């Protein structure tokens, strides 16, 4: 199988058990609520439940990502200063830039972590559904009976969760199924649109004006268009159940990001100004609740500058006569004694 196959097996097997356990738990819940255990509705809702559980588990990572992204935005002026200073020395520029990132507690790749961590889960769900549909093969905690139900489940009566846009078209070597093509195309467009909107939301509302130029801004602008296109092109081959997972995950990200940007925006951004305007309006409307708004709320909204240790002031060098008298140069006075010498 090779070393790559061994690594993949080592990663995927635990994910099969985790994903199947969550899916079965939600499936049993929806079955108790009266849904057909073999119907597609119970399994589709279980996939949505799986998405919610995974995204809830990733909230600490999302918070870290937001903080890192904000720090990246705020240090962009310093990054441009380093580029002007060390533009002739690429090695020195790279060293100083990484040192700046470390001091600021940020990482240029932190924004990709939630997506990267979800990719193995994404592929594990893809394989669970694909293997269950094609071979009734059970993985993780799925039994053969549950695997068969999962693989054969259909939504809206005739649209299998295991079918894809590409597989339901004649050029994809599948039967021409207009209903599957329509639903899959809708989910692919929804996945693409939500990916684009999420990135656009971050750039339009939570990036300072001085962070909209430079390498970091160019990287964000490239991702704004590259990620949706990549997901859109790849989405035509994904089963409807997997598209449902990814679209739900994107909707969660949009809502989570909207909440963070609205309530804790980065300083100097349009979202920060909008929050200040809302706070001022509330202070005018309810002065009894916001009596100390100007003195406290504004100060709390602006992060304190980084505290640096005070530099020790070196004493001025004195002559021999000054050291003997303990006085100031040219005065002959001694601060330890009253009067003059």
Coordinates of C-alpha atoms in Angstrom, one line a residue:
X1 CA 0.0 0.0 0.0
X2 CA 3.0 2.3 0.5
X3 CA 3.8 4.9 3.1
X4 CA 1.3 7.4 1.8
X5 CA -1.4 4.8 1.9
X6 CA -0.4 3.9 5.5
X7 CA -0.6 7.6 6.5
X8 CA -3.9 8.0 4.9
X9 CA -5.3 4.9 6.6
X10 CA -3.9 6.0 9.9
X11 CA -5.8 9.4 9.5
X12 CA -9.0 8.2 8.0
X13 CA -9.9 5.2 10.2
X14 CA -10.4 7.3 13.4
X15 CA -12.4 9.8 11.4
X16 CA -14.7 7.0 10.1
X17 CA -15.5 6.1 13.7
X18 CA -16.0 9.7 14.8
X19 CA -18.2 10.7 11.8
X20 CA -20.2 7.5 11.8
X21 CA -20.8 7.8 15.6
X22 CA -22.2 11.4 15.2
X23 CA -24.2 10.4 12.1
X24 CA -25.8 7.4 13.9
X25 CA -26.6 9.5 17.0
X26 CA -28.4 12.1 14.9
X27 CA -30.1 9.4 12.8
X28 CA -31.5 7.7 15.9
X29 CA -32.7 11.1 17.2
X30 CA -34.6 11.9 14.0
X31 CA -36.0 8.3 13.9
X32 CA -37.4 8.8 17.4
X33 CA -39.0 12.0 16.2
X34 CA -40.9 10.0 13.6
X35 CA -38.8 10.2 10.4
X36 CA -38.4 7.1 8.3
X37 CA -35.1 5.4 9.3
X38 CA -34.5 4.4 5.6
X39 CA -35.6 7.8 4.2
X40 CA -33.3 10.4 2.9
X41 CA -34.7 13.1 5.2
X42 CA -33.3 11.5 8.3
X43 CA -29.9 11.0 6.8
X44 CA -29.8 14.5 5.2
X45 CA -30.7 16.0 8.6
X46 CA -28.0 13.8 10.2
X47 CA -25.4 15.2 7.8
X48 CA -26.5 18.7 8.8
X49 CA -26.3 17.7 12.5
X50 CA -22.8 16.3 11.9
X51 CA -21.8 19.7 10.4
X52 CA -23.1 21.6 13.4
X53 CA -21.2 19.3 15.8
X54 CA -17.9 19.6 13.9
X55 CA -18.2 23.4 13.6
X56 CA -19.0 23.8 17.3
X57 CA -15.9 21.8 18.1
X58 CA -13.9 24.1 15.9
X59 CA -15.0 27.3 17.6
X60 CA -11.8 27.7 19.7
X61 CA -9.8 27.4 16.4
X62 CA -12.0 29.9 14.7
X63 CA -11.5 32.4 17.6
X64 CA -7.7 31.9 17.2
X65 CA -8.0 32.4 13.5
X66 CA -10.0 35.7 13.9
X67 CA -7.3 37.0 16.4
X68 CA -4.5 36.0 14.1
X69 CA -6.2 37.6 11.1
X70 CA -6.8 40.8 13.0
X71 CA -3.2 41.0 14.1
X72 CA -2.1 40.4 10.5
X73 CA -4.2 43.4 9.4
X74 CA -3.0 45.7 12.2
X75 CA 0.7 45.0 11.5
X76 CA 0.6 45.7 7.8
X77 CA 2.0 49.2 8.1
X78 CA 5.0 47.7 10.0
X79 CA 5.4 45.1 7.3
X80 CA 5.6 47.8 4.6
X81 CA 8.2 49.7 6.7
X82 CA 10.3 46.5 6.7
X83 CA 9.9 46.1 3.0
X84 CA 11.2 49.6 2.4
X85 CA 14.1 49.1 4.8
X86 CA 15.2 45.6 3.8
X87 CA 13.9 45.5 0.2
X88 CA 17.4 45.0 -1.1
X89 CA 18.0 42.0 1.2
X90 CA 15.4 39.3 0.8
X91 CA 16.8 37.0 3.5
X92 CA 16.9 39.8 6.1
X93 CA 13.4 40.9 5.1
X94 CA 12.1 37.4 5.6
X95 CA 13.8 37.1 9.0
X96 CA 12.5 40.4 10.2
X97 CA 9.0 39.8 8.9
X98 CA 8.8 36.4 10.7
X99 CA 10.1 38.1 13.8
X100 CA 7.4 40.7 13.6
X101 CA 4.8 37.9 13.1
X102 CA 6.1 36.1 16.2
X103 CA 6.1 39.3 18.3
X104 CA 2.5 40.0 17.2
X105 CA 1.4 36.5 18.0
X106 CA 0.1 35.9 14.5
X107 CA 0.6 33.5 11.5
X108 CA -0.1 34.3 7.9
X109 CA -1.4 30.8 7.4
X110 CA -3.8 30.8 10.4
X111 CA -6.7 31.8 8.2
X112 CA -6.4 28.5 6.3
X113 CA -6.5 26.2 9.4
X114 CA -10.3 25.7 9.7
X115 CA -10.5 24.7 6.0
X116 CA -7.4 22.5 6.2
X117 CA -8.7 20.7 9.3
X118 CA -12.1 20.1 7.7
X119 CA -10.7 18.6 4.5
X120 CA -10.0 15.1 6.1
X121 CA -13.5 15.1 7.6
X122 CA -14.8 16.1 4.2
X123 CA -13.1 13.3 2.4
X124 CA -14.0 10.8 5.2
X125 CA -17.7 11.6 4.7
X126 CA -17.3 11.4 1.0
X127 CA -15.8 7.9 1.3
X128 CA -18.4 6.7 3.8
X129 CA -21.2 7.7 1.5
X130 CA -19.5 6.6 -1.7
X131 CA -18.6 3.1 -0.4
X132 CA -22.0 2.7 1.2
X133 CA -23.8 3.5 -2.1
X134 CA -21.6 1.5 -4.4
X135 CA -20.7 -1.6 -2.3
X136 CA -22.9 -1.4 0.8
X137 CA -19.6 -1.3 2.6
X138 CA -19.7 -0.3 6.3
X139 CA -17.0 1.9 7.9
X140 CA -16.6 2.9 11.5
X141 CA -19.7 2.2 13.6
X142 CA -22.0 1.8 10.6
X143 CA -23.4 -1.7 10.3
X144 CA -24.1 -3.3 6.9
X145 CA -27.8 -2.4 7.3
X146 CA -27.1 1.2 8.2
X147 CA -24.6 1.5 5.4
X148 CA -27.2 0.2 2.9
X149 CA -29.7 2.7 4.3
X150 CA -27.2 5.5 4.1
X151 CA -26.1 4.7 0.6
X152 CA -29.6 4.2 -0.8
X153 CA -31.2 7.2 0.9
X154 CA -33.1 9.7 -1.3
X155 CA -34.4 13.2 -0.7
X156 CA -37.5 14.5 -2.4
X157 CA -38.5 10.9 -3.2
X158 CA -36.1 10.3 -6.0
X159 CA -32.8 12.1 -5.5
X160 CA -30.1 9.9 -4.0
X161 CA -27.7 11.6 -1.5
X162 CA -24.9 9.6 -3.1
X163 CA -25.4 11.0 -6.6
X164 CA -23.4 13.9 -8.0
X165 CA -23.9 16.5 -10.7
X166 CA -21.3 14.8 -12.9
X167 CA -22.6 11.3 -12.3
X168 CA -26.1 12.2 -13.2
X169 CA -25.2 13.5 -16.7
X170 CA -24.6 11.5 -19.9
X171 CA -21.1 12.9 -20.3
X172 CA -20.4 11.7 -16.8
X173 CA -21.1 8.1 -17.8
X174 CA -24.3 8.2 -15.7
X175 CA -28.0 8.2 -16.5
X176 CA -29.6 11.5 -17.5
X177 CA -31.4 12.5 -14.3
X178 CA -32.6 16.1 -14.5
X179 CA -33.7 16.3 -10.9
X180 CA -30.3 15.2 -9.5
X181 CA -28.5 17.6 -11.8
X182 CA -30.8 20.5 -10.7
X183 CA -30.3 19.9 -7.0
X184 CA -26.6 19.2 -7.3
X185 CA -26.1 22.4 -9.4
X186 CA -28.0 24.4 -6.8
X187 CA -25.8 23.1 -4.0
X188 CA -22.6 23.7 -6.0
X189 CA -23.7 27.3 -6.7
X190 CA -24.7 27.7 -3.0
X191 CA -21.3 26.3 -1.9
X192 CA -19.4 28.6 -4.3
X193 CA -21.5 31.7 -3.4
X194 CA -21.2 31.2 0.4
X195 CA -17.4 30.7 0.1
X196 CA -17.1 34.0 -1.9
X197 CA -19.5 35.9 0.4
X198 CA -17.6 34.8 3.5
X199 CA -14.3 36.0 2.2
X200 CA -15.8 39.2 0.8
X201 CA -17.5 39.9 4.2
X202 CA -14.1 39.8 5.9
X203 CA -12.4 42.1 3.4
X204 CA -15.1 44.6 3.0
X205 CA -16.0 45.2 6.7
X206 CA -13.2 44.0 8.9
X207 CA -9.9 45.2 7.2
X208 CA -8.4 48.6 7.9
X209 CA -7.9 50.9 4.8
X210 CA -4.1 50.7 5.2
X211 CA -4.3 46.9 5.2
X212 CA -5.9 46.8 1.8
X213 CA -2.6 47.2 0.0
X214 CA 0.6 45.0 0.2
X215 CA 1.3 41.3 -0.1
X216 CA -1.2 40.2 2.6
X217 CA -4.1 42.1 0.9
X218 CA -3.1 40.7 -2.5
X219 CA -3.1 37.2 -1.0
X220 CA -6.6 37.8 0.4
X221 CA -7.9 39.1 -2.9
X222 CA -6.5 36.1 -4.7
X223 CA -8.2 33.7 -2.3
X224 CA -11.4 35.7 -2.7
X225 CA -11.7 34.4 -6.3
X226 CA -9.5 31.2 -6.3
X227 CA -11.3 29.4 -3.5
X228 CA -14.9 29.7 -4.9
X229 CA -13.7 28.6 -8.3
X230 CA -11.8 25.7 -6.9
X231 CA -14.7 24.5 -4.9
X232 CA -17.1 25.1 -7.8
X233 CA -15.1 23.0 -10.2
X234 CA -14.5 20.2 -7.7
X235 CA -18.1 20.3 -6.5
X236 CA -19.5 18.8 -9.7
X237 CA -18.0 15.5 -8.6
X238 CA -19.1 15.6 -5.0
X239 CA -22.2 13.6 -3.8
X240 CA -25.2 15.6 -2.8
X241 CA -24.7 14.6 0.8
X242 CA -21.2 16.0 0.8
X243 CA -22.3 19.2 -0.9
X244 CA -25.0 19.5 1.8
X245 CA -22.2 19.2 4.5
X246 CA -20.0 21.9 2.9
X247 CA -22.8 24.4 2.2
X248 CA -24.1 24.1 5.8
X249 CA -20.5 24.6 7.0
X250 CA -20.2 27.7 4.9
X251 CA -23.5 29.1 6.3
X252 CA -22.2 28.5 9.8
X253 CA -19.0 30.3 9.0
X254 CA -20.9 33.3 7.6
X255 CA -23.1 33.6 10.6
X256 CA -20.2 33.1 13.1
X257 CA -18.1 35.7 11.2
X258 CA -21.0 38.1 11.0
X259 CA -21.4 37.9 14.8
X260 CA -17.7 38.5 15.5
X261 CA -17.3 41.3 13.0
X262 CA -20.4 43.1 14.4
X263 CA -19.6 42.7 18.1
X264 CA -15.8 42.7 18.1
X265 CA -14.5 44.4 15.0
X266 CA -10.9 45.3 14.3
X267 CA -10.0 48.9 15.0
X268 CA -9.9 51.3 12.0
X269 CA -12.3 49.2 10.0
X270 CA -15.8 50.1 8.6
X271 CA -17.3 47.5 11.0
X272 CA -15.5 49.3 13.9
X273 CA -17.0 52.6 12.9
X274 CA -20.4 51.1 12.5
X275 CA -20.2 49.6 16.0
X276 CA -19.2 53.0 17.4
X277 CA -22.2 54.6 15.7
X278 CA -24.5 51.9 17.1
X279 CA -23.1 52.4 20.6
X280 CA -23.5 56.2 20.4
X281 CA -27.1 55.8 19.2
X282 CA -27.8 53.5 22.1
X283 CA -26.2 56.0 24.5
X284 CA -28.5 58.7 23.2
X285 CA -31.6 56.5 23.4
X286 CA -30.9 55.0 26.8
X287 CA -28.7 57.5 28.6
X288 CA -29.4 55.9 32.0
X289 CA -27.7 52.6 30.8
X290 CA -24.8 54.3 29.0
X291 CA -24.0 57.2 31.4
X292 CA -20.3 56.4 31.2
X293 CA -20.2 55.6 27.5
X294 CA -17.8 58.3 26.4
X295 CA -15.3 57.6 29.2
X296 CA -15.5 53.8 29.3
X297 CA -17.0 52.3 26.2
X298 CA -14.8 54.1 23.7
X299 CA -11.7 53.2 25.7
X300 CA -12.7 49.6 25.9
X301 CA -13.3 49.5 22.1
X302 CA -9.8 50.5 21.3
X303 CA -7.1 48.0 22.2
X304 CA -4.3 49.2 24.4
X305 CA -0.9 49.6 22.8
X306 CA 1.7 46.9 23.5
X307 CA 3.5 47.7 26.7
X308 CA 7.3 47.7 26.4
X309 CA 9.7 47.6 29.3
X310 CA 11.1 51.1 30.1
X311 CA 14.7 51.6 29.1
X312 CA 17.1 52.3 31.9
X313 CA 18.5 55.8 31.8
X314 CA 22.3 55.8 32.1
X315 CA 23.7 58.5 34.5
X316 CA 25.8 61.2 32.9
X317 CA 29.5 61.0 33.4
X318 CA 30.9 63.4 36.1
X319 CA 34.3 64.9 36.6
X320 CA 36.4 64.0 39.6
X321 CA 35.6 67.3 41.4
X322 CA 31.9 66.7 40.8
X323 CA 32.1 63.3 42.4
X324 CA 33.9 64.7 45.4
X325 CA 31.4 67.5 45.9
X326 CA 28.3 65.7 44.7
X327 CA 27.2 68.9 43.0
X328 CA 26.2 70.1 39.6
X329 CA 28.8 71.2 37.1
X330 CA 29.8 74.8 37.5
X331 CA 27.8 75.4 40.7
X332 CA 29.9 73.8 43.4
X333 CA 26.8 72.9 45.3
X334 CA 26.2 69.7 47.2
X335 CA 22.6 68.4 47.2
X336 CA 23.2 66.6 50.4
X337 CA 24.0 69.8 52.3
X338 CA 22.2 73.0 52.7
X339 CA 23.9 76.2 51.5
X340 CA 26.9 76.6 49.3
X341 CA 30.4 75.4 49.6

